[in-house]
Amino acid sequence: MGSPFKDHQSHAPSYSHSFMKKILPYFIYVILPIAVIRLYLYSPTLPQPSTTVHHLPHSTNPISITTSSSSSSQHEVEEKKPAAKETQCDYTNGKWVPDNMGPLYNGTTCGTIKEGQNCITHGRPDLGYLYWKWKPKQCPLPRFEPNTFLHLLRNKNIAFVGDSMARNQLESLLCMLATSSPPKLVYTDGEDNKFRRWFFATHNVNMSVYWSPFLVKGVEKSRSGPDHNQLYLDQIDERWAADMGQMDMVVLSIGHWFLHPAVYFEGGSALGCHFCPGLNHTEIGFYEVLRKAIKTTLKTITERRGTSENGINVIVTTFSPAHFEGEWDKAGACPKTKPYNEGEKKLEGMDAEMRQVEVEEVEAAKVNGKEVSGFRVEELDVTNLSLMRPDGHPGPYMNPFPFAHGVQERVQNDCVHWCLPGAIDTWNQILLEIMKKWNQGQSRRGM
Ligand SMILES: *[C@@H]1O[C@H](CO)[C@@H](O)[C@H](O)[C@H]1NC(C)=O
Ligand SMILES: *[C@@H]1O[C@H](CO)[C@@H](O)[C@H](O)[C@H]1NC(C)=O
Ligand SMILES: *[C@@H]1O[C@H](CO)[C@@H](O)[C@H](O)[C@H]1NC(C)=O
Ligand SMILES: *[C@@H]1O[C@H](CO)[C@@H](O)[C@H](O)[C@H]1NC(C)=O
């Protein structure tokens, strides 16, 4: 395969820049004390492997090189209605503004919040993080309307497929929908709630979640199995894909699991690895691997469903940044209680790179799928707006009342997932806007 970095210089301003950007993250994300990974992944308080561990302080992150030279003219474009469908709102560009309406639901009213993300019931004392709304520069982002969402999905099946971030987003959605129509849990595979389905009788909507942290076939690092992930980049993960025939809409969300040590296979042989000392493979990092996984996934969906009568709508949720500012198992790992101000935090480094790969692959799939009547794909670009929310994570409140006996020296922190309710609810607001737009511009089929 040669150098994985080679084919990337095209969009890098200079070689050294490209080199820094490509190489450094690989080393950064492998300086993970194995013990910490184990704790984070296999801690008995976590019923399911959580995503990843970026516990290097962002401040010491050497990849803080940025390509962005955007002159920040802070002109607020007046809110205006998007003129029909050719004016596409750029939801990624905006700021968080105070919002006294607060969330649609709370941890008491919603029964499907994963323990570790139910921050209020776990005693998180500051509630200011609940009172912000995302305000895109170009257009308004309406409050989430559960009935509209369910109406658009009437008689349909929607599936969330991916890692624990997919699940985080799904649970946010379930909680918001539950305020108007109660979902009934109709299926669970029993093991860590990795595969579940709910039924909304009011609209005959089925909503499911599939655990598949690579989307392609993979063997996850485990206590008993290999101590690194194994990915088969040209084969879809049939744990979810076998059900693809029943899906009308699918939301794909992956990323964090790609940072772990792994060996990659393609075409029946080893392609390389990411941090596999002692194994005789070439380090190839994970960006191009993520690209291949998404490519395989979108290609497989196009092939299997693109020509079917009902077709399929695909959403790719972009990378969700973590906000570790200190060590993950010390107090104050993600201590912020307010969003960043506009311009305070730039999208750069690994977060930017992961997002870029995902956006590029979605755009490529749009082009490839143009002639395919039953296939539609869009990115749900949440990276930027999520980056601005360092205050939205459970932090120590991933566990109930972490400071009940005073502040201990060691305390686990989740600065990756999002409290529910919280910032992640915004992702589903935007998801609904995409669905509304699809529905308006829709002549090909009823969505
Ligand atoms: C992220 O948001 C900032 C501030 O609104 C904006 O300047 C920047 O262009 C955005 N980046 C992307 C990739 O949308
Ligand atoms: C949660 O929401 C319900 C219904 O809106 C309300 O009655 C209850 O007081 C709320 N609980 C908290 C802790 O905010
Ligand atoms: C949803 O699942 C139920 C079974 O739980 C089934 O009766 C119903 O037809 C499904 N709805 C759709 C739209 O497939
Ligand atoms: C490592 O791989 C190379 C190329 O595949 C091979 O020539 C070499 O013998 C291998 N070394 C070991 C120790 O397996």
PDB file of C-alpha atoms in Angstrom, residues 76-81 135-141:
ATOM      1  CA  GLU A  76     -24.857  38.678  11.821  1.00  0.00           C
ATOM      2  CA  VAL A  77     -26.819  37.946   8.763  1.00  0.00           C
ATOM      3  CA  GLU A  78     -30.411  38.775   9.472  1.00  0.00           C
ATOM      4  CA  GLU A  79     -32.532  35.697  10.010  1.00  0.00           C
ATOM      5  CA  LYS A  80     -34.446  34.978   6.892  1.00  0.00           C
ATOM      6  CA  LYS A  81     -36.534  32.158   5.621  1.00  0.00           C
ATOM      7  CA  LYS A 135     -28.309  29.665  16.154  1.00  0.00           C
ATOM      8  CA  PRO A 136     -27.040  29.130  12.621  1.00  0.00           C
ATOM      9  CA  LYS A 137     -25.900  32.318  10.896  1.00  0.00           C
ATOM     10  CA  GLN A 138     -28.074  32.005   7.834  1.00  0.00           C
ATOM     11  CA  CYS A 139     -31.368  30.647   8.987  1.00  0.00           C
ATOM     12  CA  PRO A 140     -33.425  29.791  12.026  1.00  0.00           C
ATOM     13  CA  LEU A 141     -33.268  26.336  13.567  1.00  0.00           C
TER      14      LEU A 141
END
